[in-house]
mmCIF file with all atom_site columns, C-alpha atoms in Angstrom:
data_model
loop_
_atom_site.group_PDB
_atom_site.id
_atom_site.type_symbol
_atom_site.label_atom_id
_atom_site.label_alt_id
_atom_site.label_comp_id
_atom_site.label_asym_id
_atom_site.label_entity_id
_atom_site.label_seq_id
_atom_site.pdbx_PDB_ins_code
_atom_site.Cartn_x
_atom_site.Cartn_y
_atom_site.Cartn_z
_atom_site.occupancy
_atom_site.B_iso_or_equiv
_atom_site.pdbx_formal_charge
_atom_site.auth_seq_id
_atom_site.auth_comp_id
_atom_site.auth_asym_id
_atom_site.auth_atom_id
_atom_site.pdbx_PDB_model_num
ATOM 1   C CA . MET A 1 1   ? 156.257 322.268 199.193 1.00 69.00 ? 1   MET A CA 1
ATOM 2   C CA . THR A 1 2   ? 154.495 319.958 200.560 1.00 89.00 ? 2   THR A CA 1
ATOM 3   C CA . HIS A 1 3   ? 152.774 321.927 204.596 1.00 95.00 ? 3   HIS A CA 1
ATOM 4   C CA . VAL A 1 4   ? 151.222 318.490 206.605 1.00 96.00 ? 4   VAL A CA 1
ATOM 5   C CA . ILE A 1 5   ? 148.913 320.282 209.189 1.00 97.00 ? 5   ILE A CA 1
ATOM 6   C CA . GLU A 1 6   ? 149.053 317.752 212.805 1.00 97.00 ? 6   GLU A CA 1
ATOM 7   C CA . ALA A 1 7   ? 148.840 317.395 216.604 1.00 97.00 ? 7   ALA A CA 1
ATOM 8   C CA . PRO A 1 8   ? 151.832 318.048 217.491 1.00 98.00 ? 8   PRO A CA 1
ATOM 9   C CA . HIS A 1 9   ? 153.809 315.466 219.393 1.00 97.00 ? 9   HIS A CA 1
ATOM 10  C CA . THR A 1 10  ? 156.318 315.497 223.284 1.00 96.00 ? 10  THR A CA 1
ATOM 11  C CA . GLU A 1 11  ? 159.596 315.865 221.263 1.00 96.00 ? 11  GLU A CA 1
ATOM 12  C CA . ASP A 1 12  ? 158.022 319.051 218.755 1.00 97.00 ? 12  ASP A CA 1
ATOM 13  C CA . ALA A 1 13  ? 158.301 321.468 222.387 1.00 96.00 ? 13  ALA A CA 1
ATOM 14  C CA . GLU A 1 14  ? 161.628 322.456 221.588 1.00 95.00 ? 14  GLU A CA 1
ATOM 15  C CA . SER A 1 15  ? 160.999 322.431 217.826 1.00 96.00 ? 15  SER A CA 1
ATOM 16  C CA . LEU A 1 16  ? 157.484 324.658 218.896 1.00 97.00 ? 16  LEU A CA 1
ATOM 17  C CA . GLY A 1 17  ? 159.942 327.114 221.637 1.00 95.00 ? 17  GLY A CA 1
ATOM 18  C CA . LEU A 1 18  ? 162.323 327.583 218.928 1.00 96.00 ? 18  LEU A CA 1
ATOM 19  C CA . VAL A 1 19  ? 159.942 328.434 216.029 1.00 97.00 ? 19  VAL A CA 1
ATOM 20  C CA . GLN A 1 20  ? 157.092 331.341 217.995 1.00 96.00 ? 20  GLN A CA 1
ATOM 21  C CA . LEU A 1 21  ? 160.926 332.658 219.750 1.00 96.00 ? 21  LEU A CA 1
ATOM 22  C CA . ARG A 1 22  ? 161.465 333.747 215.269 1.00 97.00 ? 22  ARG A CA 1
ATOM 23  C CA . ALA A 1 23  ? 158.167 334.074 213.839 1.00 97.00 ? 23  ALA A CA 1
ATOM 24  C CA . TRP A 1 24  ? 158.510 337.087 217.353 1.00 97.00 ? 24  TRP A CA 1
ATOM 25  C CA . LEU A 1 25  ? 161.419 338.141 215.377 1.00 97.00 ? 25  LEU A CA 1
ATOM 26  C CA . GLN A 1 26  ? 160.711 337.808 212.236 1.00 97.00 ? 26  GLN A CA 1
ATOM 27  C CA . THR A 1 27  ? 156.513 339.709 212.562 1.00 97.00 ? 27  THR A CA 1
ATOM 28  C CA . TYR A 1 28  ? 157.279 342.379 215.506 1.00 97.00 ? 28  TYR A CA 1
ATOM 29  C CA . PRO A 1 29  ? 160.319 344.024 215.493 1.00 98.00 ? 29  PRO A CA 1
ATOM 30  C CA . ASN A 1 30  ? 158.513 348.141 215.765 1.00 97.00 ? 30  ASN A CA 1
ATOM 31  C CA . GLU A 1 31  ? 160.996 351.368 216.212 1.00 96.00 ? 31  GLU A CA 1
ATOM 32  C CA . LYS A 1 32  ? 157.706 353.377 216.891 1.00 94.00 ? 32  LYS A CA 1
ATOM 33  C CA . ALA A 1 33  ? 157.320 350.973 219.058 1.00 94.00 ? 33  ALA A CA 1
ATOM 34  C CA . GLY A 1 34  ? 160.267 350.851 220.447 1.00 96.00 ? 34  GLY A CA 1
ATOM 35  C CA . ILE A 1 35  ? 160.021 347.093 220.276 1.00 97.00 ? 35  ILE A CA 1
ATOM 36  C CA . ASP A 1 36  ? 163.528 345.569 218.113 1.00 97.00 ? 36  ASP A CA 1
ATOM 37  C CA . GLU A 1 37  ? 165.677 342.325 218.728 1.00 97.00 ? 37  GLU A CA 1
ATOM 38  C CA . ARG A 1 38  ? 167.308 342.629 222.050 1.00 97.00 ? 38  ARG A CA 1
ATOM 39  C CA . TRP A 1 39  ? 163.587 343.416 223.651 1.00 97.00 ? 39  TRP A CA 1
ATOM 40  C CA . ILE A 1 40  ? 161.614 340.216 221.362 1.00 97.00 ? 40  ILE A CA 1
ATOM 41  C CA . ARG A 1 41  ? 164.802 338.369 223.143 1.00 96.00 ? 41  ARG A CA 1
ATOM 42  C CA . GLU A 1 42  ? 164.314 339.931 226.635 1.00 96.00 ? 42  GLU A CA 1
ATOM 43  C CA . HIS A 1 43  ? 160.663 339.055 226.499 1.00 95.00 ? 43  HIS A CA 1
ATOM 44  C CA . ARG A 1 44  ? 160.110 335.908 224.484 1.00 93.00 ? 44  ARG A CA 1
ATOM 45  C CA . GLY A 1 45  ? 163.387 334.422 224.363 1.00 92.00 ? 45  GLY A CA 1
ATOM 46  C CA . TYR A 1 46  ? 161.821 331.723 227.931 1.00 92.00 ? 46  TYR A CA 1
ATOM 47  C CA . SER A 1 47  ? 159.843 330.195 224.999 1.00 93.00 ? 47  SER A CA 1
ATOM 48  C CA . ALA A 1 48  ? 162.914 328.253 224.001 1.00 92.00 ? 48  ALA A CA 1
ATOM 49  C CA . THR A 1 49  ? 164.277 327.413 227.225 1.00 94.00 ? 49  THR A CA 1
ATOM 50  C CA . ALA A 1 50  ? 164.219 324.909 229.311 1.00 94.00 ? 50  ALA A CA 1
ATOM 51  C CA . GLU A 1 51  ? 161.735 326.599 230.786 1.00 95.00 ? 51  GLU A CA 1
ATOM 52  C CA . GLY A 1 52  ? 159.858 327.719 227.900 1.00 94.00 ? 52  GLY A CA 1
ATOM 53  C CA . ILE A 1 53  ? 160.140 323.438 226.262 1.00 95.00 ? 53  ILE A CA 1
ATOM 54  C CA . ALA A 1 54  ? 158.584 322.253 229.458 1.00 96.00 ? 54  ALA A CA 1
ATOM 55  C CA . GLN A 1 55  ? 155.699 324.280 229.482 1.00 96.00 ? 55  GLN A CA 1
ATOM 56  C CA . TRP A 1 56  ? 155.334 323.936 225.977 1.00 97.00 ? 56  TRP A CA 1
ATOM 57  C CA . ARG A 1 57  ? 155.466 319.991 226.228 1.00 97.00 ? 57  ARG A CA 1
ATOM 58  C CA . THR A 1 58  ? 153.026 320.334 229.026 1.00 97.00 ? 58  THR A CA 1
ATOM 59  C CA . PHE A 1 59  ? 150.386 321.859 227.049 1.00 98.00 ? 59  PHE A CA 1
ATOM 60  C CA . ILE A 1 60  ? 151.515 318.991 224.018 1.00 98.00 ? 60  ILE A CA 1
ATOM 61  C CA . VAL A 1 61  ? 150.262 316.384 226.449 1.00 98.00 ? 61  VAL A CA 1
ATOM 62  C CA . ALA A 1 62  ? 147.532 318.610 228.220 1.00 98.00 ? 62  ALA A CA 1
ATOM 63  C CA . ALA A 1 63  ? 145.624 318.894 224.467 1.00 98.00 ? 63  ALA A CA 1
ATOM 64  C CA . LYS A 1 64  ? 145.997 315.049 223.389 1.00 97.00 ? 64  LYS A CA 1
ATOM 65  C CA . GLN A 1 65  ? 144.300 314.565 226.740 1.00 98.00 ? 65  GLN A CA 1
ATOM 66  C CA . GLN A 1 66  ? 142.253 316.964 227.059 1.00 97.00 ? 66  GLN A CA 1
ATOM 67  C CA . PRO A 1 67  ? 141.084 317.322 222.953 1.00 97.00 ? 67  PRO A CA 1
ATOM 68  C CA . ASP A 1 68  ? 137.943 318.875 223.569 1.00 96.00 ? 68  ASP A CA 1
ATOM 69  C CA . LEU A 1 69  ? 139.451 321.732 226.054 1.00 98.00 ? 69  LEU A CA 1
ATOM 70  C CA . LEU A 1 70  ? 143.005 321.952 224.286 1.00 98.00 ? 70  LEU A CA 1
ATOM 71  C CA . PHE A 1 71  ? 143.319 322.930 220.844 1.00 98.00 ? 71  PHE A CA 1
ATOM 72  C CA . CYS A 1 72  ? 146.731 322.999 218.826 1.00 98.00 ? 72  CYS A CA 1
ATOM 73  C CA . ARG A 1 73  ? 148.327 321.957 214.827 1.00 98.00 ? 73  ARG A CA 1
ATOM 74  C CA . VAL A 1 74  ? 151.651 322.295 214.136 1.00 98.00 ? 74  VAL A CA 1
ATOM 75  C CA . VAL A 1 75  ? 152.342 322.537 210.001 1.00 98.00 ? 75  VAL A CA 1
ATOM 76  C CA . ARG A 1 76  ? 155.846 320.626 209.271 1.00 97.00 ? 76  ARG A CA 1
ATOM 77  C CA . SER A 1 77  ? 157.583 321.470 206.057 1.00 94.00 ? 77  SER A CA 1
ATOM 78  C CA . ASP A 1 78  ? 159.427 318.418 205.305 1.00 87.00 ? 78  ASP A CA 1
ATOM 79  C CA . THR A 1 79  ? 160.590 317.554 209.183 1.00 85.00 ? 79  THR A CA 1
ATOM 80  C CA . GLU A 1 80  ? 160.623 321.382 210.383 1.00 95.00 ? 80  GLU A CA 1
ATOM 81  C CA . ILE A 1 81  ? 157.973 322.726 212.083 1.00 97.00 ? 81  ILE A CA 1
ATOM 82  C CA . VAL A 1 82  ? 157.551 326.155 211.236 1.00 97.00 ? 82  VAL A CA 1
ATOM 83  C CA . GLY A 1 83  ? 154.001 326.800 212.058 1.00 98.00 ? 83  GLY A CA 1
ATOM 84  C CA . PHE A 1 84  ? 150.628 326.315 214.488 1.00 98.00 ? 84  PHE A CA 1
ATOM 85  C CA . LEU A 1 85  ? 147.954 327.682 216.077 1.00 98.00 ? 85  LEU A CA 1
ATOM 86  C CA . CYS A 1 86  ? 146.971 326.605 219.619 1.00 98.00 ? 86  CYS A CA 1
ATOM 87  C CA . GLY A 1 87  ? 143.826 328.053 220.743 1.00 98.00 ? 87  GLY A CA 1
ATOM 88  C CA . ARG A 1 88  ? 141.643 326.764 224.519 1.00 98.00 ? 88  ARG A CA 1
ATOM 89  C CA . ARG A 1 89  ? 137.487 326.646 225.096 1.00 97.00 ? 89  ARG A CA 1
ATOM 90  C CA . ASP A 1 90  ? 137.040 328.304 228.663 1.00 91.00 ? 90  ASP A CA 1
ATOM 91  C CA . ASP A 1 91  ? 133.425 330.847 229.066 1.00 88.00 ? 91  ASP A CA 1
ATOM 92  C CA . GLY A 1 92  ? 134.179 330.937 225.465 1.00 92.00 ? 92  GLY A CA 1
ATOM 93  C CA . VAL A 1 93  ? 137.167 329.942 222.994 1.00 97.00 ? 93  VAL A CA 1
ATOM 94  C CA . VAL A 1 94  ? 140.400 331.433 223.191 1.00 98.00 ? 94  VAL A CA 1
ATOM 95  C CA . LEU A 1 95  ? 142.352 331.361 219.749 1.00 98.00 ? 95  LEU A CA 1
ATOM 96  C CA . GLY A 1 96  ? 145.894 331.304 219.748 1.00 96.00 ? 96  GLY A CA 1
ATOM 97  C CA . PRO A 1 97  ? 148.514 331.685 219.953 1.00 96.00 ? 97  PRO A CA 1
ATOM 98  C CA . MET A 1 98  ? 148.859 331.045 215.841 1.00 97.00 ? 98  MET A CA 1
ATOM 99  C CA . TYR A 1 99  ? 152.416 332.051 213.855 1.00 97.00 ? 99  TYR A CA 1
ATOM 100 C CA . LEU A 1 100 ? 153.692 330.180 211.116 1.00 97.00 ? 100 LEU A CA 1
ATOM 101 C CA . LEU A 1 101 ? 157.242 331.520 209.357 1.00 97.00 ? 101 LEU A CA 1
ATOM 102 C CA . ASN A 1 102 ? 157.748 334.527 206.930 1.00 95.00 ? 102 ASN A CA 1
ATOM 103 C CA . GLU A 1 103 ? 158.941 330.811 204.507 1.00 94.00 ? 103 GLU A CA 1
ATOM 104 C CA . ALA A 1 104 ? 155.315 329.237 205.303 1.00 95.00 ? 104 ALA A CA 1
ATOM 105 C CA . GLN A 1 105 ? 152.653 331.865 204.487 1.00 94.00 ? 105 GLN A CA 1
ATOM 106 C CA . GLY A 1 106 ? 151.378 333.369 200.901 1.00 93.00 ? 106 GLY A CA 1
ATOM 107 C CA . LYS A 1 107 ? 150.822 329.419 200.774 1.00 94.00 ? 107 LYS A CA 1
ATOM 108 C CA . GLY A 1 108 ? 147.661 329.151 201.964 1.00 95.00 ? 108 GLY A CA 1
ATOM 109 C CA . VAL A 1 109 ? 148.437 327.351 204.578 1.00 96.00 ? 109 VAL A CA 1
ATOM 110 C CA . GLY A 1 110 ? 147.134 330.060 207.401 1.00 96.00 ? 110 GLY A CA 1
ATOM 111 C CA . GLY A 1 111 ? 143.718 328.726 206.436 1.00 96.00 ? 111 GLY A CA 1
ATOM 112 C CA . ARG A 1 112 ? 143.759 325.900 206.373 1.00 97.00 ? 112 ARG A CA 1
ATOM 113 C CA . MET A 1 113 ? 145.025 325.055 209.715 1.00 97.00 ? 113 MET A CA 1
ATOM 114 C CA . MET A 1 114 ? 141.532 327.773 210.824 1.00 97.00 ? 114 MET A CA 1
ATOM 115 C CA . SER A 1 115 ? 139.755 325.621 208.877 1.00 97.00 ? 115 SER A CA 1
ATOM 116 C CA . GLU A 1 116 ? 140.662 323.103 211.765 1.00 97.00 ? 116 GLU A CA 1
ATOM 117 C CA . PHE A 1 117 ? 141.196 325.570 214.338 1.00 98.00 ? 117 PHE A CA 1
ATOM 118 C CA . LEU A 1 118 ? 137.137 326.432 213.727 1.00 97.00 ? 118 LEU A CA 1
ATOM 119 C CA . ALA A 1 119 ? 135.656 322.835 213.078 1.00 97.00 ? 119 ALA A CA 1
ATOM 120 C CA . TRP A 1 120 ? 137.349 322.376 216.121 1.00 97.00 ? 120 TRP A CA 1
ATOM 121 C CA . ALA A 1 121 ? 135.535 325.589 217.716 1.00 97.00 ? 121 ALA A CA 1
ATOM 122 C CA . GLY A 1 122 ? 132.114 324.622 216.318 1.00 95.00 ? 122 GLY A CA 1
ATOM 123 C CA . SER A 1 123 ? 129.931 328.227 216.470 1.00 93.00 ? 123 SER A CA 1
ATOM 124 C CA . ALA A 1 124 ? 131.354 328.889 219.993 1.00 94.00 ? 124 ALA A CA 1
ATOM 125 C CA . PRO A 1 125 ? 131.938 332.518 220.251 1.00 96.00 ? 125 PRO A CA 1
ATOM 126 C CA . MET A 1 126 ? 136.096 332.625 220.085 1.00 97.00 ? 126 MET A CA 1
ATOM 127 C CA . ARG A 1 127 ? 138.183 335.954 220.942 1.00 97.00 ? 127 ARG A CA 1
ATOM 128 C CA . LEU A 1 128 ? 142.363 336.774 220.273 1.00 98.00 ? 128 LEU A CA 1
ATOM 129 C CA . TRP A 1 129 ? 144.250 339.485 220.709 1.00 98.00 ? 129 TRP A CA 1
ATOM 130 C CA . VAL A 1 130 ? 146.417 340.502 217.769 1.00 98.00 ? 130 VAL A CA 1
ATOM 131 C CA . THR A 1 131 ? 149.663 343.129 217.199 1.00 97.00 ? 131 THR A CA 1
ATOM 132 C CA . GLU A 1 132 ? 147.926 345.764 216.379 1.00 96.00 ? 132 GLU A CA 1
ATOM 133 C CA . TYR A 1 133 ? 150.382 346.621 213.312 1.00 97.00 ? 133 TYR A CA 1
ATOM 134 C CA . ASN A 1 134 ? 150.920 343.698 212.160 1.00 96.00 ? 134 ASN A CA 1
ATOM 135 C CA . GLU A 1 135 ? 148.139 344.285 209.672 1.00 95.00 ? 135 GLU A CA 1
ATOM 136 C CA . ARG A 1 136 ? 148.221 341.203 207.700 1.00 95.00 ? 136 ARG A CA 1
ATOM 137 C CA . ALA A 1 137 ? 147.367 339.390 211.262 1.00 97.00 ? 137 ALA A CA 1
ATOM 138 C CA . VAL A 1 138 ? 144.000 341.018 211.661 1.00 97.00 ? 138 VAL A CA 1
ATOM 139 C CA . HIS A 1 139 ? 142.837 341.390 207.535 1.00 97.00 ? 139 HIS A CA 1
ATOM 140 C CA . PHE A 1 140 ? 143.249 337.661 207.902 1.00 97.00 ? 140 PHE A CA 1
ATOM 141 C CA . TYR A 1 141 ? 141.325 337.263 210.543 1.00 98.00 ? 141 TYR A CA 1
ATOM 142 C CA . GLU A 1 142 ? 138.965 339.335 209.514 1.00 97.00 ? 142 GLU A CA 1
ATOM 143 C CA . ARG A 1 143 ? 138.362 337.253 206.032 1.00 97.00 ? 143 ARG A CA 1
ATOM 144 C CA . TYR A 1 144 ? 137.421 334.538 209.029 1.00 96.00 ? 144 TYR A CA 1
ATOM 145 C CA . GLY A 1 145 ? 133.971 336.456 210.789 1.00 96.00 ? 145 GLY A CA 1
ATOM 146 C CA . PHE A 1 146 ? 136.887 338.439 213.455 1.00 97.00 ? 146 PHE A CA 1
ATOM 147 C CA . LYS A 1 147 ? 136.574 341.837 214.555 1.00 97.00 ? 147 LYS A CA 1
ATOM 148 C CA . THR A 1 148 ? 138.289 344.259 216.518 1.00 97.00 ? 148 THR A CA 1
ATOM 149 C CA . THR A 1 149 ? 136.142 344.874 220.216 1.00 97.00 ? 149 THR A CA 1
ATOM 150 C CA . GLY A 1 150 ? 138.384 348.749 220.388 1.00 94.00 ? 150 GLY A CA 1
ATOM 151 C CA . GLU A 1 151 ? 139.572 346.883 223.370 1.00 97.00 ? 151 GLU A CA 1
ATOM 152 C CA . ARG A 1 152 ? 143.299 347.501 223.479 1.00 97.00 ? 152 ARG A CA 1
ATOM 153 C CA . GLU A 1 153 ? 146.132 346.168 225.689 1.00 97.00 ? 153 GLU A CA 1
ATOM 154 C CA . ILE A 1 154 ? 149.810 347.082 226.013 1.00 97.00 ? 154 ILE A CA 1
ATOM 155 C CA . TRP A 1 155 ? 152.300 344.017 226.483 1.00 96.00 ? 155 TRP A CA 1
ATOM 156 C CA . ARG A 1 156 ? 155.314 344.313 228.804 1.00 94.00 ? 156 ARG A CA 1
ATOM 157 C CA . GLY A 1 157 ? 154.047 348.396 228.203 1.00 95.00 ? 157 GLY A CA 1
ATOM 158 C CA . ARG A 1 158 ? 155.183 348.344 224.508 1.00 95.00 ? 158 ARG A CA 1
ATOM 159 C CA . LEU A 1 159 ? 153.332 345.852 222.228 1.00 97.00 ? 159 LEU A CA 1
ATOM 160 C CA . PRO A 1 160 ? 150.507 347.643 221.298 1.00 97.00 ? 160 PRO A CA 1
ATOM 161 C CA . ASN A 1 161 ? 147.573 344.580 221.267 1.00 98.00 ? 161 ASN A CA 1
ATOM 162 C CA . VAL A 1 162 ? 143.804 344.818 220.283 1.00 98.00 ? 162 VAL A CA 1
ATOM 163 C CA . ARG A 1 163 ? 140.613 342.383 221.105 1.00 98.00 ? 163 ARG A CA 1
ATOM 164 C CA . MET A 1 164 ? 138.702 340.602 217.803 1.00 98.00 ? 164 MET A CA 1
ATOM 165 C CA . ILE A 1 165 ? 136.130 338.425 218.432 1.00 98.00 ? 165 ILE A CA 1
ATOM 166 C CA . ARG A 1 166 ? 134.423 336.219 216.263 1.00 97.00 ? 166 ARG A CA 1
ATOM 167 C CA . ASP A 1 167 ? 130.830 335.952 217.422 1.00 90.00 ? 167 ASP A CA 1
ATOM 168 C CA . SER A 1 168 ? 129.474 333.157 215.438 1.00 72.00 ? 168 SER A CA 1
ATOM 169 C CA . GLU A 1 169 ? 129.332 331.306 213.283 1.00 61.00 ? 169 GLU A CA 1
ATOM 170 C CA . PRO A 1 170 ? 129.160 333.904 209.690 1.00 51.00 ? 170 PRO A CA 1
ATOM 171 C CA . SER A 1 171 ? 126.640 333.240 207.812 1.00 48.00 ? 171 SER A CA 1
ATOM 172 C CA . ASP A 1 172 ? 129.229 333.480 204.424 1.00 49.00 ? 172 ASP A CA 1
ATOM 173 C CA . ASN A 1 173 ? 131.235 330.062 204.537 1.00 48.00 ? 173 ASN A CA 1
ATOM 174 C CA . LEU A 1 174 ? 135.207 331.086 203.602 1.00 49.00 ? 174 LEU A CA 1
ATOM 175 C CA . SER A 1 175 ? 137.252 327.984 204.215 1.00 46.00 ? 175 SER A CA 1
#
């Protein structure tokens, strides 16, 4: 199956909201943290609502108008979006959100998206939040030179996130 990575179109906003919700439902249920489907729909379901879709549309337009400040790429499998990676530049570079549905994982697509993001970011310091128990994502970011800082946050009182940073271009090329 071919996966194409490209900048999103404004008409992709609805798909991005739905993919974000699907990715949360696939990735974050955790009995120990008290996170189940109901909790996810309550706290992330808005991404697939008219308001959430409007926010995605606004972001897509802004990214097209300010490509030096905002980054967004989608992954298409045929015509369906199966993942995305977004970021922004402020006093450094913030990576996120980044999601890839289960059916598109393990095929090198995440690495291809990350390579495009790192090329856009250049040697600027980078930071992100990642869910602590999402070990697959933590290891993925580590392969690209990110390190945990020890800084933690509990999103919406339940979801344990850790900060990861990448100070500068790592000495070895991992792409």
